[in-house]
Coordinates of C-alpha atoms and ligand atoms in Angstrom, one line a residue:
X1 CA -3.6 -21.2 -9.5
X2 CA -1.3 -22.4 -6.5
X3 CA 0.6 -20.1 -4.5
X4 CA 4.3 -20.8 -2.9
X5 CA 6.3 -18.9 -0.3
X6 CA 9.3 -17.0 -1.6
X7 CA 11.5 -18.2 1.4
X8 CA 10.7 -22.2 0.4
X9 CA 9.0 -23.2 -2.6
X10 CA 8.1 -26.8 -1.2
X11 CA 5.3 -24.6 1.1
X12 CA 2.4 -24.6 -1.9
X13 CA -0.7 -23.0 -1.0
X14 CA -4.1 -22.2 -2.5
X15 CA -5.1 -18.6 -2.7
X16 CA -7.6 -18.9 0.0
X17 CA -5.2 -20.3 1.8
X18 CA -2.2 -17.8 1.4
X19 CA -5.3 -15.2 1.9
X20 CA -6.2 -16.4 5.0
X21 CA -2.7 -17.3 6.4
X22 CA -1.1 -13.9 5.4
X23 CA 2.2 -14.7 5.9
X24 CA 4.0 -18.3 5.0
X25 CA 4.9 -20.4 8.4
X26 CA 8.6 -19.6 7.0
X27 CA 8.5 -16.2 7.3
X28 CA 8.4 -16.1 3.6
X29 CA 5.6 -13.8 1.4
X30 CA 3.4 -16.4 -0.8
X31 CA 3.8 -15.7 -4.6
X32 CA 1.3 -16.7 -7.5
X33 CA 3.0 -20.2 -8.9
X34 CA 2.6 -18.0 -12.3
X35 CA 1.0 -15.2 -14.0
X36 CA -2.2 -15.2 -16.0
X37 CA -0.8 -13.6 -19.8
X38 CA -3.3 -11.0 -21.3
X39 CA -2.6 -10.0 -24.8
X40 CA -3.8 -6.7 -26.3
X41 CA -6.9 -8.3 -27.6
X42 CA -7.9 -9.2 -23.6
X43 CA -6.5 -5.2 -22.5
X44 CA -9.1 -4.4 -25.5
X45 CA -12.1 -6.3 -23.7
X46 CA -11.2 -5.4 -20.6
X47 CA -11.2 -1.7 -21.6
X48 CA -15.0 -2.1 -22.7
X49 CA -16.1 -3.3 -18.8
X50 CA -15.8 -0.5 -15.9
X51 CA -13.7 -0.6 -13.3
X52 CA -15.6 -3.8 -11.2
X53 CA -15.9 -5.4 -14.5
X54 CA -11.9 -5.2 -14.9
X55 CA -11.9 -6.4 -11.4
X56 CA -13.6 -9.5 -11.8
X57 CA -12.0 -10.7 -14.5
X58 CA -8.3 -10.0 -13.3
X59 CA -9.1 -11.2 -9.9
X60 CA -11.0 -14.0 -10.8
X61 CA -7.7 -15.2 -13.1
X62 CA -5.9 -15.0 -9.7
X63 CA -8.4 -16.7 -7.3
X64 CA -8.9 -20.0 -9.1
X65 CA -10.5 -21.3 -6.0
X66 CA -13.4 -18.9 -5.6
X67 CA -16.6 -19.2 -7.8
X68 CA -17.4 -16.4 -9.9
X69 CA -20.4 -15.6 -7.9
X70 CA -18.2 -15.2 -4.8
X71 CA -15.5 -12.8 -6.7
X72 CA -18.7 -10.5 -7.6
X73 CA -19.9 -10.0 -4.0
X74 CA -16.3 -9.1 -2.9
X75 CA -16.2 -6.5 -6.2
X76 CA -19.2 -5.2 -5.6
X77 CA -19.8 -4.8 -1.8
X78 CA -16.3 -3.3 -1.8
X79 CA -16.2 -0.7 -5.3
X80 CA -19.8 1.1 -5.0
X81 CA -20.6 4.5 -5.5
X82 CA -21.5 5.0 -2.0
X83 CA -18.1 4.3 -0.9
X84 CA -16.0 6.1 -3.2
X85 CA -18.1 8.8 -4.7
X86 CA -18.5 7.2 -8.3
X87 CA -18.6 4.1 -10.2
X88 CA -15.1 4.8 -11.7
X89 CA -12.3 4.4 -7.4
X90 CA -9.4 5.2 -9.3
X91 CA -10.3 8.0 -11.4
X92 CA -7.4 10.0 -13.6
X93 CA -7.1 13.4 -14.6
X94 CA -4.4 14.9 -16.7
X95 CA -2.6 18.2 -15.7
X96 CA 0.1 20.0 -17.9
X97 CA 3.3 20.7 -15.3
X98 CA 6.4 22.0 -16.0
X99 CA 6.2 21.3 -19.8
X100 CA 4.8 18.1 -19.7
X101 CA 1.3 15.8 -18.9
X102 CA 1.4 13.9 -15.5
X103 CA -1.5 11.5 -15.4
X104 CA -2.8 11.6 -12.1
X105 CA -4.3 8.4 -11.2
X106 CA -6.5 9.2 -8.0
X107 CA -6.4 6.2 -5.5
X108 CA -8.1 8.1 -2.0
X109 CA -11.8 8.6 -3.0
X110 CA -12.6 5.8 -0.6
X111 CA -14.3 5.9 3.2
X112 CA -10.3 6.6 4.5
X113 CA -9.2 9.2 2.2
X114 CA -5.9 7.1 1.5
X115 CA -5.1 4.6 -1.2
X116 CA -5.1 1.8 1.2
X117 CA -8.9 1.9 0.9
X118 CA -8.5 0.0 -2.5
X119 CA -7.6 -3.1 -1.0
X120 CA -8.4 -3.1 2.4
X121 CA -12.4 -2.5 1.1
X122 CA -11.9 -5.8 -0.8
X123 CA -9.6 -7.8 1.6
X124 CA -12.4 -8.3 4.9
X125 CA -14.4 -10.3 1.9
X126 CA -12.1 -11.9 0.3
X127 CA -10.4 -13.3 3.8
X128 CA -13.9 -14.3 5.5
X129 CA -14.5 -16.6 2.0
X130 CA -11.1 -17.9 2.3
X131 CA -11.8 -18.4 5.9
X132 CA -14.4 -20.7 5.3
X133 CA -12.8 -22.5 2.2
X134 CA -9.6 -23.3 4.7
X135 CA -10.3 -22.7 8.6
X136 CA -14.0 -23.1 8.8
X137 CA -15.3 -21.8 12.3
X138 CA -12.0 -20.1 13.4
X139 CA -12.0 -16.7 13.8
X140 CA -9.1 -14.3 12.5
X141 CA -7.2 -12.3 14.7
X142 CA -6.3 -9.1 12.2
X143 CA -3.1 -7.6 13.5
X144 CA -1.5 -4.3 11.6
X145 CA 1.3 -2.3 12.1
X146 CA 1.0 0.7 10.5
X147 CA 2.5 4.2 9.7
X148 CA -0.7 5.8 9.5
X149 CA -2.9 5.2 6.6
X150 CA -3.6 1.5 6.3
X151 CA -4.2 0.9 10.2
X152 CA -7.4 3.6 9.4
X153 CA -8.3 1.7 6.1
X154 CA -8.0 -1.8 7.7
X155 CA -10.1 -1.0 10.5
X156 CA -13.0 0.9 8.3
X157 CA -12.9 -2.5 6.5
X158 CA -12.9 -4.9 9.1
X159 CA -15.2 -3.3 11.6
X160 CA -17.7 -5.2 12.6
X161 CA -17.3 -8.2 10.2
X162 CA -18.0 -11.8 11.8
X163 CA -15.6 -14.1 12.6
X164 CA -12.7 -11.2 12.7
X165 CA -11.2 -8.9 15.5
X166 CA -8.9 -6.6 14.6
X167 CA -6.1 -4.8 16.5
X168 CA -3.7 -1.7 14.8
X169 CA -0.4 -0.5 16.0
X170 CA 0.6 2.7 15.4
X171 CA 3.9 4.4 16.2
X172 CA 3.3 6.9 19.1
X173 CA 5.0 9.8 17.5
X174 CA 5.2 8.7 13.8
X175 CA 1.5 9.4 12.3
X176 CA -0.1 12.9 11.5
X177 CA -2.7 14.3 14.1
X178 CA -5.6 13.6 11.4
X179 CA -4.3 10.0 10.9
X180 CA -4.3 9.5 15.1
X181 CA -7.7 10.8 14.9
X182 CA -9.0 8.4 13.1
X183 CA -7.8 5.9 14.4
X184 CA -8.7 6.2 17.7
X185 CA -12.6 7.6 17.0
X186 CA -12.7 4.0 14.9
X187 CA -16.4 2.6 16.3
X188 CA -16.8 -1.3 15.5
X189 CA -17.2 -3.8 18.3
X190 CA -14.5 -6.0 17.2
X191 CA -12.1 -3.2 17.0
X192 CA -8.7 -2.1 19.0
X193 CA -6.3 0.5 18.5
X194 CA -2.5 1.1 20.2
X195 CA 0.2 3.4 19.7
X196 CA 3.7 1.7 20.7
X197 CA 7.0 3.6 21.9
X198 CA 9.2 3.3 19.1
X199 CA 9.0 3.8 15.0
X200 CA 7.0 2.4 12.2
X201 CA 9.3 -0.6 11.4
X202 CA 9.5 -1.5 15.7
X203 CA 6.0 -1.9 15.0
X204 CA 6.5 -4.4 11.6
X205 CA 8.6 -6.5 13.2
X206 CA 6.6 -6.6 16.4
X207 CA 3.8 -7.8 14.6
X208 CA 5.6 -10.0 12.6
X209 CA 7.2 -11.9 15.8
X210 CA 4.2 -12.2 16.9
X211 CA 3.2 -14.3 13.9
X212 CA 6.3 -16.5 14.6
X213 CA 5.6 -16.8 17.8
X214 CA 4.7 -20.6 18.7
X215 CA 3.7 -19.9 21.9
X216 CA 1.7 -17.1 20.6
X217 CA -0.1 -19.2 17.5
X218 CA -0.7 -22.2 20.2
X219 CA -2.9 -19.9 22.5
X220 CA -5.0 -18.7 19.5
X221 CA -5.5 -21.8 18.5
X222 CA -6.5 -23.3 21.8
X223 CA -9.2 -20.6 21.7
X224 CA -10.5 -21.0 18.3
X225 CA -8.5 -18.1 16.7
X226 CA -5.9 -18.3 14.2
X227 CA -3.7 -14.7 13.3
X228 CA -3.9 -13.0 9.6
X229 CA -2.5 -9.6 8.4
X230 CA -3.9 -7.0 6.6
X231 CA -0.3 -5.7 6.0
X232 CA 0.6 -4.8 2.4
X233 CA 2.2 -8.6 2.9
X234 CA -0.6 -10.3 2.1
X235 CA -1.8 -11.8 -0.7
X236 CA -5.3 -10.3 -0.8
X237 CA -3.9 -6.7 -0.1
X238 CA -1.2 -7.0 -3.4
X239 CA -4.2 -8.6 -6.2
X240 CA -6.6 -5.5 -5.6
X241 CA -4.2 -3.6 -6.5
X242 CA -3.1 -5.0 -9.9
X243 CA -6.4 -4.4 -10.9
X244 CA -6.1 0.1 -11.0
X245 CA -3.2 -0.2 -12.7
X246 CA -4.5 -2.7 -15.8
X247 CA -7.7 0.1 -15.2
X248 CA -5.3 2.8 -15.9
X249 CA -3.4 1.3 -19.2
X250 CA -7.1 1.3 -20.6
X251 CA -8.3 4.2 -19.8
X252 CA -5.3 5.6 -21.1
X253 CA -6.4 3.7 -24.1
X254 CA -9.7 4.7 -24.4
X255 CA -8.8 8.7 -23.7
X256 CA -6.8 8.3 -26.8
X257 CA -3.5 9.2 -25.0
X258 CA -1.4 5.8 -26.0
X259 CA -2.8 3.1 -28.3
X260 CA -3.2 -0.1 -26.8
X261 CA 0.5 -1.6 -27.3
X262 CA 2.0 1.3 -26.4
X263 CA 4.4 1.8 -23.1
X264 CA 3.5 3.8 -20.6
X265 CA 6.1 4.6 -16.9
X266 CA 4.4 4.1 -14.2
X267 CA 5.4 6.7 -10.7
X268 CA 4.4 5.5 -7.8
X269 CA 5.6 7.3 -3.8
X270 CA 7.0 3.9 -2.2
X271 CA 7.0 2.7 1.2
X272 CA 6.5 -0.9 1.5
X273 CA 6.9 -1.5 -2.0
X274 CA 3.0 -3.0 -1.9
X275 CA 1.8 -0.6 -4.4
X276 CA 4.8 -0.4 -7.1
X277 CA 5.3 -4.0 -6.9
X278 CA 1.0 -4.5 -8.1
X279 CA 2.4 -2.5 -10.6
X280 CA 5.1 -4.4 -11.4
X281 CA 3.4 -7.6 -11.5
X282 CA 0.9 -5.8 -13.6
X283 CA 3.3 -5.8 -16.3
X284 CA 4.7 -9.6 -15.7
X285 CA 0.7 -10.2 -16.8
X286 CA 1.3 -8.1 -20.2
X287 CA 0.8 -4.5 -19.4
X288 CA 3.6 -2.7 -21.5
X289 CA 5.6 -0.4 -19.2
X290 CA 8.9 1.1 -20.0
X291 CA 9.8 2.4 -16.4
X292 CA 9.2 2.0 -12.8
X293 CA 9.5 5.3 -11.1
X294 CA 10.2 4.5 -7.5
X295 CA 9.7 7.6 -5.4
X296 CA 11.0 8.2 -1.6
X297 CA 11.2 10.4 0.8
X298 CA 14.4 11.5 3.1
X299 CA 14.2 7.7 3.4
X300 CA 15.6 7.0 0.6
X301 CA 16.9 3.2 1.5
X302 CA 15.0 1.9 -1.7
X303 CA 17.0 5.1 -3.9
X304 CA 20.1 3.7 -2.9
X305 CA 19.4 -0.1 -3.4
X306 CA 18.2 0.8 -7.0
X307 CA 21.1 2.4 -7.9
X308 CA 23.7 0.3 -5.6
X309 CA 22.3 -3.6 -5.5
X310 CA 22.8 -2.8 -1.8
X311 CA 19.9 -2.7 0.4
X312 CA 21.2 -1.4 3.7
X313 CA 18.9 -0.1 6.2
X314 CA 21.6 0.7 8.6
X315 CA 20.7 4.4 8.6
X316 CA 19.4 7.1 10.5
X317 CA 15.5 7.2 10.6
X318 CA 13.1 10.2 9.5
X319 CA 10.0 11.7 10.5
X320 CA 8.9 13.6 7.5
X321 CA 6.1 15.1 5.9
X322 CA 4.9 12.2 4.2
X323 CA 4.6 9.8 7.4
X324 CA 3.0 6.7 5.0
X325 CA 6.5 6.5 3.6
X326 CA 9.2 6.6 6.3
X327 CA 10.2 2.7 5.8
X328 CA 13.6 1.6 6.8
X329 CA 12.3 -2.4 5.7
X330 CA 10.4 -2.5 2.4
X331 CA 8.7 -6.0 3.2
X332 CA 7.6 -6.6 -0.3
X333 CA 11.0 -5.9 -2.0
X334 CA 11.3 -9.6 -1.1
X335 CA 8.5 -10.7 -3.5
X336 CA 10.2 -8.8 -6.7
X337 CA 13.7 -10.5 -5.7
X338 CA 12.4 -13.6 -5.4
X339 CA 11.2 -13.5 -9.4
X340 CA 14.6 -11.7 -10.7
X341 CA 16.3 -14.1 -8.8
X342 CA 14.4 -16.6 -11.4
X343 CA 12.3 -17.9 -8.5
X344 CA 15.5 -19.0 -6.4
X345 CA 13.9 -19.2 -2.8
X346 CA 17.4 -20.4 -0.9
X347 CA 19.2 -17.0 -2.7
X348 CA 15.8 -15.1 -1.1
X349 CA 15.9 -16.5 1.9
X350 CA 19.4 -15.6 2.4
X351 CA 19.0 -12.5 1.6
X352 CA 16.1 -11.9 4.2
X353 CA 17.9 -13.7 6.9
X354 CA 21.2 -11.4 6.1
X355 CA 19.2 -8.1 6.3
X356 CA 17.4 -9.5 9.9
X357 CA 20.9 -10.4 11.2
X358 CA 23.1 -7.2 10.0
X359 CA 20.5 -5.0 8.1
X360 CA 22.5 -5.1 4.8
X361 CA 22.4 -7.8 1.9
X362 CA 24.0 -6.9 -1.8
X363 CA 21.8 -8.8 -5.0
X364 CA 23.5 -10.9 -7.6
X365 CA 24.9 -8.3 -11.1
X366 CA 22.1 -10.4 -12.4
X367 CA 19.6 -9.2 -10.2
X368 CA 20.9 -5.6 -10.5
X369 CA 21.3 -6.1 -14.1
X370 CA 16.9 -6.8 -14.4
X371 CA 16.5 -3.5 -11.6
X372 CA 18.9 -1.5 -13.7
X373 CA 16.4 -2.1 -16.7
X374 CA 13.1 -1.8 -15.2
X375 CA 13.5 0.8 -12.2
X376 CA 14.4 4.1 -11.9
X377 CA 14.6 5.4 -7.6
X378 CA 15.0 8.9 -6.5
X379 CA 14.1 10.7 -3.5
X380 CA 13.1 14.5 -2.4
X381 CA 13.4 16.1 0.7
X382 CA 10.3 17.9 2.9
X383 CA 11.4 21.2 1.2
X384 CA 11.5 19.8 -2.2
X385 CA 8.2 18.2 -1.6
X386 CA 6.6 21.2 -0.2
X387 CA 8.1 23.4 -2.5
X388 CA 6.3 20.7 -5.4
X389 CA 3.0 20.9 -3.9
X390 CA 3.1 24.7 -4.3
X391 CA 4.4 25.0 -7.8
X392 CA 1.9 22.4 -9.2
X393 CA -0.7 24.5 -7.3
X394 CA 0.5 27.3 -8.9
X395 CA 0.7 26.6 -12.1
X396 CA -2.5 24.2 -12.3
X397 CA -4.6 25.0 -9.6
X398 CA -4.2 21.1 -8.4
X399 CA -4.1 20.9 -5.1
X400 CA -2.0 17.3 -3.9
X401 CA -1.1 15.6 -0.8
X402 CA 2.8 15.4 0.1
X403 CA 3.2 11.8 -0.9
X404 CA 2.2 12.9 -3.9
X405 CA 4.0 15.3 -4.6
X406 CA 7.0 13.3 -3.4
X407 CA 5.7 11.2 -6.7
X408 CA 5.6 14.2 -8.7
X409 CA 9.0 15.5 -7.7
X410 CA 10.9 12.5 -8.6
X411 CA 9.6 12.4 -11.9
X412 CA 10.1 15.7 -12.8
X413 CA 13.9 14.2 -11.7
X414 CA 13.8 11.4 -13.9
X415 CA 12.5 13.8 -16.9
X416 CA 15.0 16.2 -16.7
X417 CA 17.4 13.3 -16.4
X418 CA 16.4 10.9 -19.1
X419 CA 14.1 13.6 -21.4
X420 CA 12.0 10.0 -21.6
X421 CA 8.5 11.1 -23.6
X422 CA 6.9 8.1 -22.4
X423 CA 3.3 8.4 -20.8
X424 CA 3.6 8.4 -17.2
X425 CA 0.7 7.6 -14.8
X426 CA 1.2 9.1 -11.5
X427 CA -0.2 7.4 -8.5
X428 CA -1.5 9.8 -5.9
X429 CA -2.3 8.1 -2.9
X430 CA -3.7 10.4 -0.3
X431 CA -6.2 13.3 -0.1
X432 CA -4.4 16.7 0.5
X433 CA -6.7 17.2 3.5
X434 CA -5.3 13.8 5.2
X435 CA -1.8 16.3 5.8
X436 CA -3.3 19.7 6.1
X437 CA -0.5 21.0 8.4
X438 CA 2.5 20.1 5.5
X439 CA 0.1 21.2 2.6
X440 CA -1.2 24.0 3.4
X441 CA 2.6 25.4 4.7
X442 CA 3.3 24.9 1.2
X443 CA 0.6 26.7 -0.5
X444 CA 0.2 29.5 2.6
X445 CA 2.4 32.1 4.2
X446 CA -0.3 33.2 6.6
X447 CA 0.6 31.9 10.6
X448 CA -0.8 28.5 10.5
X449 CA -3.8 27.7 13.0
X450 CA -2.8 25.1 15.9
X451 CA -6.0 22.8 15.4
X452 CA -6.5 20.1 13.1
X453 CA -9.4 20.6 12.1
X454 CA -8.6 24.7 12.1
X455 CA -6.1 24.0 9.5
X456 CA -8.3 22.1 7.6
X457 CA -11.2 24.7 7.3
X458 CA -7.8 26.9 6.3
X459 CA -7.6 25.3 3.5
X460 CA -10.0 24.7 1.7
X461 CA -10.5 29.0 2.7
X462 CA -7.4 29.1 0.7
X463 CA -7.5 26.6 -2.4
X464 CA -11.1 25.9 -2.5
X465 CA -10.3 22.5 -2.9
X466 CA -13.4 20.4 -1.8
X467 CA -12.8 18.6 1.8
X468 CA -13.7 15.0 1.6
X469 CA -16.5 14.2 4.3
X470 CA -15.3 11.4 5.7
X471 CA -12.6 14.0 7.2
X472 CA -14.7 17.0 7.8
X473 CA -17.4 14.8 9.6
X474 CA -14.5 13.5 12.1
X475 CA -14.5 17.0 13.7
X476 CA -17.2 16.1 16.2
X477 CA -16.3 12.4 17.0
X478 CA -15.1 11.4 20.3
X479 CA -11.9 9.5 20.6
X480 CA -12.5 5.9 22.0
X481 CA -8.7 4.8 22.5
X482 CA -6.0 6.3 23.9
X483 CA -3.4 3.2 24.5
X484 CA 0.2 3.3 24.3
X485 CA 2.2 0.2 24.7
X486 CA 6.1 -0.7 24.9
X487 CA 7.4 -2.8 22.1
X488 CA 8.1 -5.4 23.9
X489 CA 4.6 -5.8 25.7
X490 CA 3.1 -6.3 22.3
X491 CA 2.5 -9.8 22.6
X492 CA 0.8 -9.7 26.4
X493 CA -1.4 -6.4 25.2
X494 CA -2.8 -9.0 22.0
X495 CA -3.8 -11.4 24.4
X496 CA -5.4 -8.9 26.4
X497 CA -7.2 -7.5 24.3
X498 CA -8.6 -11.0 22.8
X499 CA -9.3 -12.0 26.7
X500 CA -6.5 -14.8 26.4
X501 CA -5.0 -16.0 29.8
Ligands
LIG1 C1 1.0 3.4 2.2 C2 1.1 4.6 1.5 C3 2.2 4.8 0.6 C4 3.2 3.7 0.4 O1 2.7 2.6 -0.3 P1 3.4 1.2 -0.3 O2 2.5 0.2 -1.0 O3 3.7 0.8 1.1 O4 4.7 1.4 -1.0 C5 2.3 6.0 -0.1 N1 1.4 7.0 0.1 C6 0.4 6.9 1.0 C7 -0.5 8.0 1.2 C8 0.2 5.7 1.7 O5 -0.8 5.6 2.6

């Protein structure tokens, strides 16, 4: 299977290539060519295997250039009991809320506590094989930009891994005092972590001029180094992710709440449009879905361009309660436009340029006309989402985290909306403990302690909820980094760090 960019289909690329590339020289994403088809007889094998089983298979349909052998060490150093508590990551338990079944598919059992662990556990093995298949003896420079959870989950996977080096930007003021902590306690000798001065998206596209940078791609290579991203942008971070969501329509299946064939909506808290997109893509493989519930927060740019055809991120920026989620540029948007647009790469790369040069493009009625069909977008405030959190505590004793519940209150929208029946699976992408100061507001009216960690004994003294280790044993690390860069002085800080003149 060949891989193209969505900004110029003449770029073709194998998967260990787009893998270890990240991003197209174009600026464009890299797309599969096409889309393996499973009918229900495959969704009926596949239901038999567990969950690394189901991975092999579906990732070994995508990864035409890796042996079999090779997709089985990736599976299985990345999906083991060890790492996220069972043999079953992305485990789903049903809770009755406000008169109906949400299917809560748990995706933060990994070492992170965030959803991000699902790919980013896979992606260091995947990207050292594709390494040596395409750029044998380079080393990859890993650089992330990241609004809290997946510069955490990329570094947990990448520490100390040969041949890479890895360096996370953070926004300053834009990630939750647990997700800072974690960060910067990260131990690994190929590791560095740096807040910038400005917001989520100044970080994206500081990172992403830094890949564009000739100058910048010249030095690398003069020293044996070539860049890749562990953004939600590439290649190997999108297929992992396919796999839970396949996982989930059989063990829907096999729990006896749809028979395989049915439809089933899929709700998923959006940010960069990585996860709903797997989801999406899950479906152009032969996963029946009826709906794509597209969840936001007070940043509701991908609300409006659901409902509008008009993606306009001209708009004030907020800080909320859900941090992974305040996204002004939803960088994998491009990847779903690029196959309603029937694979038109010029009409994509329009679009892209129009939103870099006046942050505002408008899709074709026939592009709207395929959103219209497939997606529904809504958005809830903090209130709404606190005042979710507490209600499904209440009346279930299910404690969840505030994206979430940002999930959960946008469904409960599109229910009372559409009265569709259809089985939803919810993705919840975060433990409740990764946001103690939101969550436990919402479930408390006790004076909240000032400490982290405080807040975080609090509770668990209140819900009982268990606290994941991985968080509770953070207490007593030391941080290790404490940098904060301008936007601008990205590009000298990389080189610094890599010990390039
Ligand atoms: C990253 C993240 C999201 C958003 O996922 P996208 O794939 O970027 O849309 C939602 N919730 C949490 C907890 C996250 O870490």
């Amino acid at each position: 299977m060949l891989y193209n960019s969505t900004e110029n289909k003449n770029e073709v690329v194998s998967a260990a290539q787009a893998i270890a590339q990240g991003i197209s020289k174009d600026g464009g994403l890299f797309v599969p060519q096409s889309f393996p088809q499973y009918d229900m007889e495959t969704f009926k094998e596949l239901a038999k295997l567990d969950y690394n089983g189901r991975a092999k298979k579906i990732m070994g349909d995508y990864l035409s250039d890796f042996t079999a052998e090779e997709i089985a060490q990736c599976v299985d150093s990345a999906y083991t009991a060890e790492k996220f508590g069972s043999t079953n990551p992305a485990p789903i338990g049903t809770k009755d809320y406000n008169g109906k079944q949400l299917n809560i598919m748990e995706l933060w059992h990994g070492p992170t506590c965030a959803f991000k662990d699902m790919a980013l556990q896979v992606l260091p093995h995947l990207l050292t094989k594709s390494l040596k298949k395409t750029y044998d003896g380079k080393d990859a420079v890993i650089l992330v930009a990241t609004s809290g959870d997946t510069g955490k989950a990329a570094l947990e996977g990448f520490k100390d891994v040969d041949h890479t080096k890895i360096i996370v930007f953070y926004p300053v003021d834009g990630v939750s005092p647990m997700q800072k902590h974690q960060m910067n306690t990260q131990l690994g000798d190929n590791v560095n972590v740096c807040a910038i001065k400005g917001n989520f998206d100044d970080a994206q596209t500081g990172v992403k001029k830094i890949f564009n940078t000739a100058e910048m791609t010249e030095k690398l290579s003069a020293n044996n180094m070539l860049f890749s991203s562990a953004n939600s942008i590439n290649w190997g971070r999108l297929l992992p992710q396919i796999v839970y969501y396949i996982s989930a329509y059989c063990d829907m299946a096999n729990s006896g709440k749809i028979n395989f064939g049915d439809k089933i909506n899929v709700v998923v808290p959006t940010g960069n449009f990585g996860n709903i997109l797997a989801s999406y893509y899950a479906m152009c493989m032969g996963m029946p879905v009826n709906k794509f519930i597209c969840a936001s927060n007070s940043n509701n740019v991908l609300t409006d361009f659901i409902r509008t055809g008009t993606y306009d991120k001209n708009r004030k920026f907020y800080t909320t309660v859900s941090p992974s989620m305040d996204i002004l540029v939803s960088s994998n948007l491009e990847r779903l436009l690029y196959k309603f647009a029937g694979c038109d790469d010029a009409k994509t790369k329009q679009w892209m340029n129009t939103l870099k040069s006046e942050g505002v493009y408008t899709v074709d009625d026939d592009v709207k006309a395929q959103i219209d069909s497939l997606f529904y977008g809504n958005c809830c405030s903090d209130e709404e989402t606190k005042a979710t959190i507490k209600s499904l505590y209440e009346q279930t004793h299910y404690l969840c985290d505030t994206h979430t519940a940002v999930a959960v209150n946008v469904y409960d929208k599109y229910v009372e909306e559409t009265k569709d029946t259809t089985p939803a699976v919810i993705a919840s992408t975060a433990s409740p403990y990764k946001f103690s100061k939101a969550v436990l507001e919402a479930v408390s009216d006790d004076v909240l302690p000032t400490d982290e960690f405080e807040m975080v004994d609090k509770l668990n003294a209140v819900t009982g909820a268990p606290i994941p280790t991985p968080l509770s044993s953070l207490k007593d690390k030391k941080a290790r980094f404490n940098n904060v860069t301008e936007v601008d002085k990205m590009p000298e800080y990389v080189l610094s760090v890599l010990g390039i003149e």
